[in-house]
XYZ file of C-alpha atoms in Angstrom:
533
model
C -12.886 -149.162 36.782
C -16.262 -147.319 36.199
C -17.636 -146.401 32.766
C -16.952 -142.932 33.377
C -13.255 -143.616 34.201
C -12.958 -145.854 31.299
C -14.220 -142.904 29.059
C -11.759 -140.674 30.690
C -8.855 -142.907 30.437
C -9.625 -143.480 26.683
C -9.910 -139.799 26.014
C -6.337 -139.145 27.600
C -4.958 -142.120 25.759
C -6.166 -140.708 22.362
C -4.413 -137.062 23.442
C -1.192 -139.124 24.192
C -1.584 -140.686 20.657
C -2.271 -137.722 18.580
C 0.722 -136.214 20.442
C 3.032 -139.000 19.216
C 3.428 -140.639 22.660
C 2.754 -144.004 21.136
C 4.320 -146.065 24.288
C 2.279 -144.048 26.768
C -1.098 -144.245 24.809
C -0.698 -148.126 24.488
C -0.109 -148.583 28.084
C -3.175 -146.920 28.768
C -5.290 -148.765 25.904
C -3.726 -152.317 27.757
C -5.250 -150.394 30.957
C -8.481 -150.187 29.641
C -8.576 -153.472 27.853
C -7.634 -155.261 31.124
C -10.807 -153.421 32.727
C -12.945 -153.730 29.872
C -12.106 -156.738 27.324
C -14.701 -155.808 24.764
C -13.623 -152.072 24.446
C -13.518 -152.369 20.552
C -12.385 -148.668 19.962
C -9.399 -149.198 22.450
C -8.645 -152.633 20.843
C -8.444 -150.947 17.185
C -6.415 -147.850 18.465
C -3.797 -150.240 20.444
C -3.524 -151.968 16.669
C -2.980 -148.571 15.040
C -0.427 -147.741 17.504
C 1.124 -150.924 16.816
C 1.076 -150.389 12.913
C 2.838 -146.808 13.799
C 5.520 -148.954 15.724
C 6.186 -151.430 12.813
C 4.758 -154.101 14.747
C 2.480 -155.235 11.867
C 1.247 -158.859 12.423
C 0.144 -157.738 16.146
C -1.589 -154.724 14.495
C -3.547 -156.899 12.262
C -4.564 -159.210 14.785
C -5.643 -156.437 17.207
C -7.986 -154.598 14.349
C -9.195 -157.714 12.997
C -10.794 -158.554 16.428
C -11.808 -155.339 17.071
C -13.776 -155.247 14.110
C -15.393 -158.482 14.917
C -16.450 -156.821 17.942
C -17.957 -153.727 16.711
C -18.740 -154.375 13.119
C -17.154 -153.377 9.853
C -16.739 -149.716 9.283
C -14.806 -147.687 6.753
C -12.161 -145.950 9.379
C -11.472 -149.561 11.188
C -11.116 -150.867 7.415
C -8.596 -148.503 6.309
C -6.704 -148.906 9.746
C -6.703 -152.760 8.975
C -5.747 -152.230 5.355
C -2.581 -149.844 6.742
C -1.487 -152.819 8.882
C -1.915 -155.415 6.225
C 0.224 -153.219 4.010
C 2.793 -153.025 6.270
C 2.799 -156.515 7.107
C 3.253 -157.174 3.220
C 0.023 -158.421 2.772
C -0.818 -156.130 -0.338
C -3.780 -157.973 -1.916
C -5.367 -158.217 1.674
C -4.677 -154.702 2.205
C -6.472 -153.607 -1.241
C -9.409 -155.772 -0.459
C -9.834 -153.924 3.075
C -9.616 -150.340 1.396
C -12.258 -151.675 -0.985
C -14.432 -152.778 1.690
C -13.954 -149.226 3.191
C -14.734 -147.397 -0.194
C -18.035 -149.731 -0.667
C -19.200 -148.061 2.472
C -18.007 -144.272 1.861
C -16.886 -144.127 -1.510
C -15.356 -140.789 -1.576
C -13.341 -141.608 1.918
C -9.917 -140.019 0.898
C -8.054 -142.286 3.586
C -9.334 -145.409 1.777
C -8.439 -143.770 -1.497
C -5.024 -142.737 -0.214
C -4.425 -146.429 1.055
C -5.640 -147.834 -2.486
C -2.938 -145.780 -4.196
C -0.241 -147.075 -1.946
C -0.863 -150.383 -2.557
C -0.962 -149.768 -6.265
C 2.331 -147.845 -6.214
C 4.016 -150.861 -4.861
C 3.029 -153.150 -7.317
C 4.686 -153.122 -10.918
C 2.699 -152.005 -13.742
C -0.019 -150.427 -11.778
C 1.671 -146.715 -11.415
C -1.222 -145.045 -13.620
C -3.906 -146.728 -11.185
C -2.196 -145.158 -8.304
C -1.913 -141.798 -9.467
C -5.621 -141.968 -10.326
C -6.222 -143.300 -6.583
C -4.190 -140.084 -5.065
C -6.022 -137.834 -7.501
C -9.350 -139.139 -6.290
C -8.223 -138.680 -2.767
C -7.087 -135.147 -3.555
C -10.524 -134.456 -5.194
C -12.349 -135.641 -2.036
C -9.724 -133.686 0.021
C -8.095 -130.669 -1.470
C -4.662 -130.050 0.036
C -4.071 -134.019 1.449
C -0.297 -133.478 1.625
C 0.401 -137.152 1.955
C -1.367 -137.989 -1.243
C 0.319 -135.004 -3.067
C 3.755 -136.056 -1.636
C 3.241 -139.822 -2.810
C 1.810 -138.696 -6.137
C 4.835 -136.392 -6.787
C 7.081 -139.062 -6.068
C 5.250 -141.300 -8.492
C 4.848 -138.928 -11.318
C 9.066 -138.557 -11.159
C 9.635 -142.352 -11.165
C 7.349 -142.431 -14.547
C 9.068 -139.509 -16.332
C 6.636 -136.888 -15.419
C 9.261 -134.404 -13.862
C 7.499 -131.361 -14.415
C 3.994 -132.450 -13.057
C 6.103 -134.108 -10.049
C 7.518 -130.671 -9.288
C 4.315 -128.877 -9.767
C 2.640 -131.161 -6.936
C 5.595 -130.962 -4.638
C 4.888 -127.203 -5.030
C 1.345 -127.542 -4.087
C 2.331 -129.916 -1.123
C 4.770 -127.309 0.141
C 2.287 -124.542 -0.377
C 0.043 -126.432 2.107
C 2.472 -127.262 4.731
C 5.246 -124.866 4.452
C 7.239 -125.992 7.527
C 7.650 -129.892 6.330
C 11.329 -130.443 5.241
C 10.696 -133.842 3.722
C 8.161 -132.130 1.197
C 11.276 -129.691 0.231
C 13.847 -132.946 0.252
C 11.524 -134.723 -1.989
C 11.361 -131.760 -4.741
C 14.933 -131.101 -4.557
C 15.612 -134.913 -5.395
C 13.572 -134.450 -8.560
C 15.484 -131.265 -9.419
C 18.752 -133.123 -8.819
C 17.590 -135.803 -11.013
C 16.978 -133.335 -13.726
C 20.707 -131.805 -13.050
C 18.716 -128.853 -12.074
C 21.534 -128.346 -9.691
C 21.478 -124.864 -8.210
C 17.587 -125.138 -7.710
C 17.888 -128.604 -6.222
C 20.721 -126.876 -3.790
C 18.460 -123.974 -2.799
C 15.818 -126.365 -1.907
C 18.058 -128.464 0.226
C 19.542 -125.275 1.960
C 15.993 -124.156 2.391
C 15.605 -126.989 4.992
C 17.772 -125.342 7.445
C 15.333 -121.970 7.285
C 12.466 -124.227 8.720
C 12.618 -123.415 12.526
C 11.086 -126.663 13.722
C 12.983 -129.087 11.282
C 14.704 -131.755 13.416
C 18.326 -132.608 13.001
C 17.468 -135.918 11.177
C 15.933 -133.690 8.168
C 18.922 -131.505 8.045
C 21.026 -134.264 7.993
C 19.103 -135.967 4.860
C 19.154 -132.353 3.367
C 23.178 -132.377 3.725
C 23.395 -135.895 2.084
C 21.720 -134.386 -1.032
C 23.865 -131.417 -0.924
C 27.012 -133.734 -0.877
C 25.726 -135.760 -3.797
C 25.362 -132.400 -5.634
C 29.287 -131.556 -4.925
C 28.124 -128.776 -3.008
C 30.581 -129.792 0.050
C 30.804 -126.243 1.720
C 26.814 -125.894 1.770
C 26.824 -129.910 2.882
C 29.377 -129.246 5.758
C 27.152 -126.118 6.997
C 24.132 -128.309 6.955
C 25.822 -131.206 8.880
C 27.126 -128.767 11.361
C 23.611 -127.564 11.729
C 22.077 -131.007 12.000
C 24.510 -132.014 14.954
C 23.681 -128.573 16.497
C 19.863 -129.527 16.587
C 20.358 -132.964 17.442
C 23.450 -133.552 19.755
C 24.849 -136.733 19.366
C 23.785 -137.410 15.780
C 27.227 -138.864 15.159
C 26.419 -139.733 11.267
C 26.041 -135.847 10.867
C 29.614 -135.476 12.607
C 31.239 -138.059 10.386
C 29.893 -136.860 7.049
C 30.998 -133.354 8.261
C 34.373 -134.608 8.591
C 34.270 -136.348 5.005
C 33.155 -132.788 3.724
C 35.890 -130.900 5.625
C 38.438 -133.348 4.523
C 37.132 -133.105 0.745
C 37.454 -129.326 1.087
C 41.273 -129.715 2.499
C 40.449 -128.787 6.058
C 42.152 -131.688 7.913
C 42.593 -130.329 11.242
C 38.731 -129.327 11.277
C 37.688 -132.799 9.592
C 39.662 -134.748 12.398
C 37.928 -132.357 15.107
C 34.705 -133.471 13.593
C 35.556 -137.268 13.585
C 36.412 -136.931 17.153
C 33.466 -135.333 18.028
C 31.778 -138.158 16.473
C 33.474 -140.521 18.355
C 32.612 -138.950 21.849
C 29.209 -140.026 21.022
C 30.051 -143.355 19.424
C 33.287 -144.392 20.977
C 33.931 -147.740 19.618
C 32.514 -147.281 16.068
C 35.021 -148.779 13.592
C 33.874 -146.617 10.626
C 34.607 -143.622 12.794
C 38.260 -144.650 13.768
C 39.063 -145.661 10.292
C 37.894 -142.246 8.992
C 40.089 -140.563 11.905
C 42.863 -142.981 10.693
C 42.587 -141.649 7.389
C 42.612 -138.052 7.931
C 45.637 -138.638 10.586
C 47.324 -140.006 7.201
C 46.534 -137.140 5.378
C 48.408 -134.835 7.871
C 51.366 -137.176 7.902
C 50.836 -138.936 11.296
C 51.407 -142.266 9.963
C 52.093 -143.960 13.190
C 48.518 -142.889 14.720
C 46.854 -143.199 11.797
C 47.874 -147.039 11.587
C 47.025 -147.651 15.053
C 43.448 -146.400 14.574
C 42.665 -148.207 11.472
C 44.021 -151.153 13.112
C 41.841 -150.567 16.257
C 38.713 -150.216 13.932
C 39.509 -153.506 12.561
C 39.464 -155.143 15.971
C 36.353 -153.927 16.554
C 34.737 -155.092 13.235
C 36.713 -155.958 10.109
C 34.839 -153.611 7.281
C 36.082 -153.326 3.495
C 36.412 -149.640 4.328
C 38.416 -150.496 7.378
C 41.037 -152.663 5.378
C 41.090 -150.259 2.529
C 41.990 -147.203 4.576
C 44.797 -149.101 6.391
C 45.983 -150.247 3.082
C 46.323 -146.124 2.173
C 48.019 -145.464 5.366
C 50.691 -148.279 4.653
C 50.946 -147.209 1.162
C 51.741 -143.552 2.305
C 54.473 -145.136 4.623
C 55.938 -147.008 1.727
C 55.095 -150.422 2.933
C 53.741 -151.682 -0.366
C 53.492 -155.317 0.205
C 51.452 -154.789 3.497
C 49.196 -152.226 1.675
C 48.680 -155.018 -0.862
C 47.529 -157.433 1.780
C 45.263 -154.788 3.351
C 43.493 -154.036 0.044
C 43.109 -157.676 -0.751
C 41.458 -158.152 2.369
C 39.327 -155.229 1.673
C 38.418 -156.671 -1.709
C 37.418 -160.395 -0.306
C 34.807 -158.330 1.963
C 33.874 -155.913 -1.059
C 34.571 -157.677 -4.325
C 32.693 -155.187 -6.446
C 34.112 -151.822 -4.895
C 36.095 -149.759 -7.778
C 37.724 -147.930 -5.174
C 39.741 -150.951 -3.562
C 40.353 -152.443 -6.974
C 42.010 -149.187 -8.213
C 44.102 -149.133 -4.793
C 44.844 -152.712 -5.480
C 46.283 -152.068 -8.744
C 48.342 -148.841 -7.983
C 50.040 -150.861 -5.056
C 50.740 -153.702 -7.656
C 52.161 -151.311 -9.959
C 54.454 -149.667 -7.316
C 55.678 -153.233 -6.605
C 56.497 -153.543 -10.210
C 53.833 -156.194 -10.799
C 52.705 -154.761 -13.888
C 50.624 -157.464 -15.557
C 47.884 -157.584 -12.964
C 48.345 -154.067 -12.036
C 47.371 -152.296 -15.435
C 44.232 -154.644 -15.399
C 43.608 -153.603 -12.024
C 43.942 -150.070 -12.826
C 41.255 -150.302 -15.318
C 38.889 -150.024 -12.586
C 39.478 -146.260 -12.214
C 36.647 -145.697 -14.756
C 34.284 -147.171 -12.303
C 35.290 -144.859 -9.447
C 32.879 -141.575 -8.855
C 36.035 -139.742 -8.725
C 36.719 -140.418 -12.379
C 33.364 -140.606 -13.956
C 33.701 -137.169 -15.369
C 36.666 -138.137 -17.216
C 35.291 -141.181 -18.949
C 34.192 -140.860 -22.612
C 31.507 -142.509 -24.204
C 32.762 -142.966 -28.012
C 30.643 -144.951 -30.032
C 34.099 -146.443 -31.824
C 35.386 -149.182 -29.847
C 38.637 -149.102 -27.727
C 41.628 -150.060 -29.100
C 43.251 -152.855 -27.166
C 46.747 -153.294 -28.989
C 45.612 -155.287 -31.916
C 47.329 -154.403 -35.669
C 45.543 -151.498 -37.151
C 46.673 -150.845 -40.632
C 45.436 -147.738 -42.316
C 43.025 -147.173 -39.259
C 42.958 -143.657 -37.441
C 43.321 -144.125 -33.766
C 42.493 -141.409 -31.207
C 44.783 -141.006 -28.324
C 43.122 -138.721 -25.609
C 44.704 -137.503 -22.166
C 42.528 -138.213 -19.336
C 44.544 -136.894 -16.365
C 47.003 -134.009 -15.630
C 49.656 -132.782 -17.722
C 52.490 -134.899 -16.319
C 50.609 -137.937 -17.392
C 50.391 -136.417 -20.687
C 53.940 -135.854 -21.042
C 54.905 -139.269 -19.644
C 52.534 -141.379 -21.942
C 52.803 -139.866 -24.892
C 55.857 -141.983 -25.539
C 53.452 -144.773 -26.657
C 52.542 -142.989 -29.822
C 55.255 -144.383 -31.633
C 54.583 -147.655 -30.961
C 50.759 -147.253 -31.949
C 51.863 -145.756 -35.197
C 54.113 -148.993 -35.646
C 50.766 -151.062 -35.579
C 49.987 -149.477 -38.841
C 47.721 -146.702 -37.641
C 47.536 -142.972 -37.983
C 47.946 -141.379 -34.820
C 45.600 -138.724 -33.516
C 46.025 -137.085 -30.097
C 43.547 -135.012 -28.246
C 45.573 -133.078 -25.143
C 45.308 -130.106 -22.962
C 45.748 -126.973 -24.967
C 48.558 -125.689 -23.344
C 50.520 -128.857 -24.517
C 49.272 -128.842 -28.059
C 52.148 -127.444 -29.577
C 54.690 -129.370 -27.815
C 52.671 -132.645 -28.321
C 52.909 -132.198 -32.115
C 56.671 -132.704 -31.946
C 56.094 -136.515 -30.315
C 57.085 -139.031 -33.027
C 54.372 -141.221 -34.615
C 51.669 -138.680 -34.105
C 49.954 -137.461 -37.212
C 47.683 -134.722 -35.762
C 46.891 -132.821 -32.078
C 43.841 -131.701 -31.385
C 43.403 -129.333 -28.462
C 40.848 -130.285 -26.074
C 37.568 -128.614 -26.523
C 37.842 -128.373 -30.389
C 35.826 -130.785 -32.503
C 37.332 -134.198 -33.216
C 37.943 -135.325 -36.683
C 36.771 -138.857 -37.942
C 38.420 -141.780 -36.417
C 38.160 -145.485 -36.063
C 39.485 -146.517 -32.425
C 40.228 -144.843 -29.404
C 42.447 -145.293 -26.385
C 42.816 -143.258 -23.217
C 46.715 -142.638 -22.415
C 46.868 -144.688 -19.319
C 45.341 -147.506 -21.012
C 48.417 -147.923 -23.464
C 50.532 -149.993 -21.430
C 47.781 -152.403 -20.809
C 47.364 -152.887 -24.631
C 51.257 -153.186 -25.092
C 51.196 -155.682 -22.114
C 54.029 -153.374 -20.895
C 56.384 -154.982 -18.364
C 59.268 -152.813 -16.443
C 61.992 -154.271 -19.323
C 59.464 -153.121 -21.895
C 58.613 -149.575 -20.768
C 59.389 -147.428 -23.921
C 62.693 -145.609 -22.984
C 63.976 -144.361 -26.280
C 64.776 -140.675 -25.269
C 64.460 -137.943 -26.181
C 60.756 -138.939 -27.635
C 59.574 -135.121 -27.639
C 61.920 -133.671 -30.408
C 61.860 -129.978 -30.250
C 61.839 -127.514 -33.274
C 65.357 -126.767 -34.209
C 64.167 -122.743 -34.497
C 63.163 -123.230 -30.658
C 66.162 -124.766 -29.815
C 68.267 -122.180 -31.408
C 66.314 -119.065 -29.843
C 66.671 -120.604 -26.341
C 70.413 -121.484 -26.897
C 70.957 -117.969 -27.697
C 69.279 -116.781 -24.339
C 71.123 -119.276 -22.258
C 74.930 -118.451 -20.963
C 77.244 -120.664 -22.567
C 78.865 -123.818 -20.668
C 78.740 -127.694 -20.335
C 77.300 -127.821 -16.811
C 73.436 -129.312 -16.467
C 70.879 -127.068 -17.140
C 68.045 -128.074 -14.486
C 64.560 -126.263 -14.411
C 62.303 -126.124 -11.320
C 58.730 -126.777 -11.556
C 57.359 -124.687 -8.674
C 53.824 -125.981 -8.437
C 51.526 -128.375 -10.062
C 47.687 -128.207 -10.628
C 46.204 -128.485 -7.099
C 43.106 -129.964 -8.362
C 40.916 -128.820 -5.514
C 37.787 -130.950 -6.591
C 39.634 -134.206 -6.099
C 41.034 -134.549 -2.362
C 43.533 -137.157 -3.280
C 45.072 -135.320 -6.013
C 44.771 -131.981 -3.980
C 46.750 -133.888 -1.032
C 49.381 -135.135 -3.411
C 49.849 -131.618 -4.304
C 50.529 -130.273 -1.183
C 53.407 -132.719 -0.942
C 54.701 -131.646 -4.212
C 54.209 -127.929 -4.634
C 55.947 -124.976 -3.077
C 53.949 -121.947 -1.578
């Protein structure tokens, strides 16, 4: 190959490299080196391509050999620093950037690399920020430096400065979806939910945003609880990037959360067309089939997912299907298999607890049921009182706050424990739903009722209503069964007696519907079974 041909080939390789066609560019660099083994520029650029491909040890070797042939120069030293940083050799990388800065003290790429090294090392955040600021002084509008600095400012608690840096970066490169996503994450951490959601939604408006970026933005919306917006973005991500089955899977998850079960099933099936033997997708399909009452299909798909690869979620979803079929022993086995694979999962422990309670194995079941507080679905109901939780010990002269944590029915059922708490010497105060306050004031043992939302008087201990069975060590034989435990005011009884026709027949009241609780898919699906249109 003549010198002219080598130059032409190298220029073509650089064009391909700039266009992001790394494999084609690397092939041309190798052809050049085969013809001219001493071509240091081709060797260095082959090393840069290796860095970009994540082949860091190979990249380091190539760039070091190229620099040995051509002599140290700032750009090459920055390339070496990038490869060393990728290889996990932070100290060597910082030394390479330092050598580059000794030759070119205001080189923005070297200052940026120096900032990246320092940002990875605990306790050097301020030094990293200064390096990024120096890079920006040398090259105003250096978007990568702005983005990295913005992330570091948020990490060190300077949220408003971080948002300002993201805004500057977005102004410099308005079509970059990753910048909007970065800003949205800071806003979400500040609980500025509407602003964060607007940034995530804005990613879809960028004409060139790839499906992967929309998928990431949709994940952010899902974390914010914006299920409808997230579903729209997942759908658009799958349209822009056909075959992006994680987006279709998460679309199914969002639609299930919204109660749109047939549409969720269609999304899972579309995802399975792109990834036919994906155990996670099969398990999710089984769950939405269960939600629609097709239990045989649901069990078959969940079991098929486990034959492909046993996972904790797969076993747990099978357990939910078997629970819906009333096969509680088999369901418990499935939950325990799930627990063995993921012993830290609060969801699995909770479902295991429910299965144990349904089997009448109360001692273990009530302990497991406490895991409800670790579930994401229950986090908003948890109370962080300074006072300790009461666990059943004698409490003479102390005021115990009992508080309703779940629905109306749970308050009505578990208020039966109030007399037992009072019998331990305590003064019992109940906080409950405002609509139930007048009725709960009729329960024996309750000294005071506070409608939820009003200020609480002083108290010494507290206990959520559904933790009372654990506090009392309730077994089937010791369920408080004295009835009626809600004793109605005589005036109300007389008033209603006057309105009802005389007779000895049972008088039966029908409740047409419960609270749909659209925010909680499990409760919502339960309500579909119990409520009439």
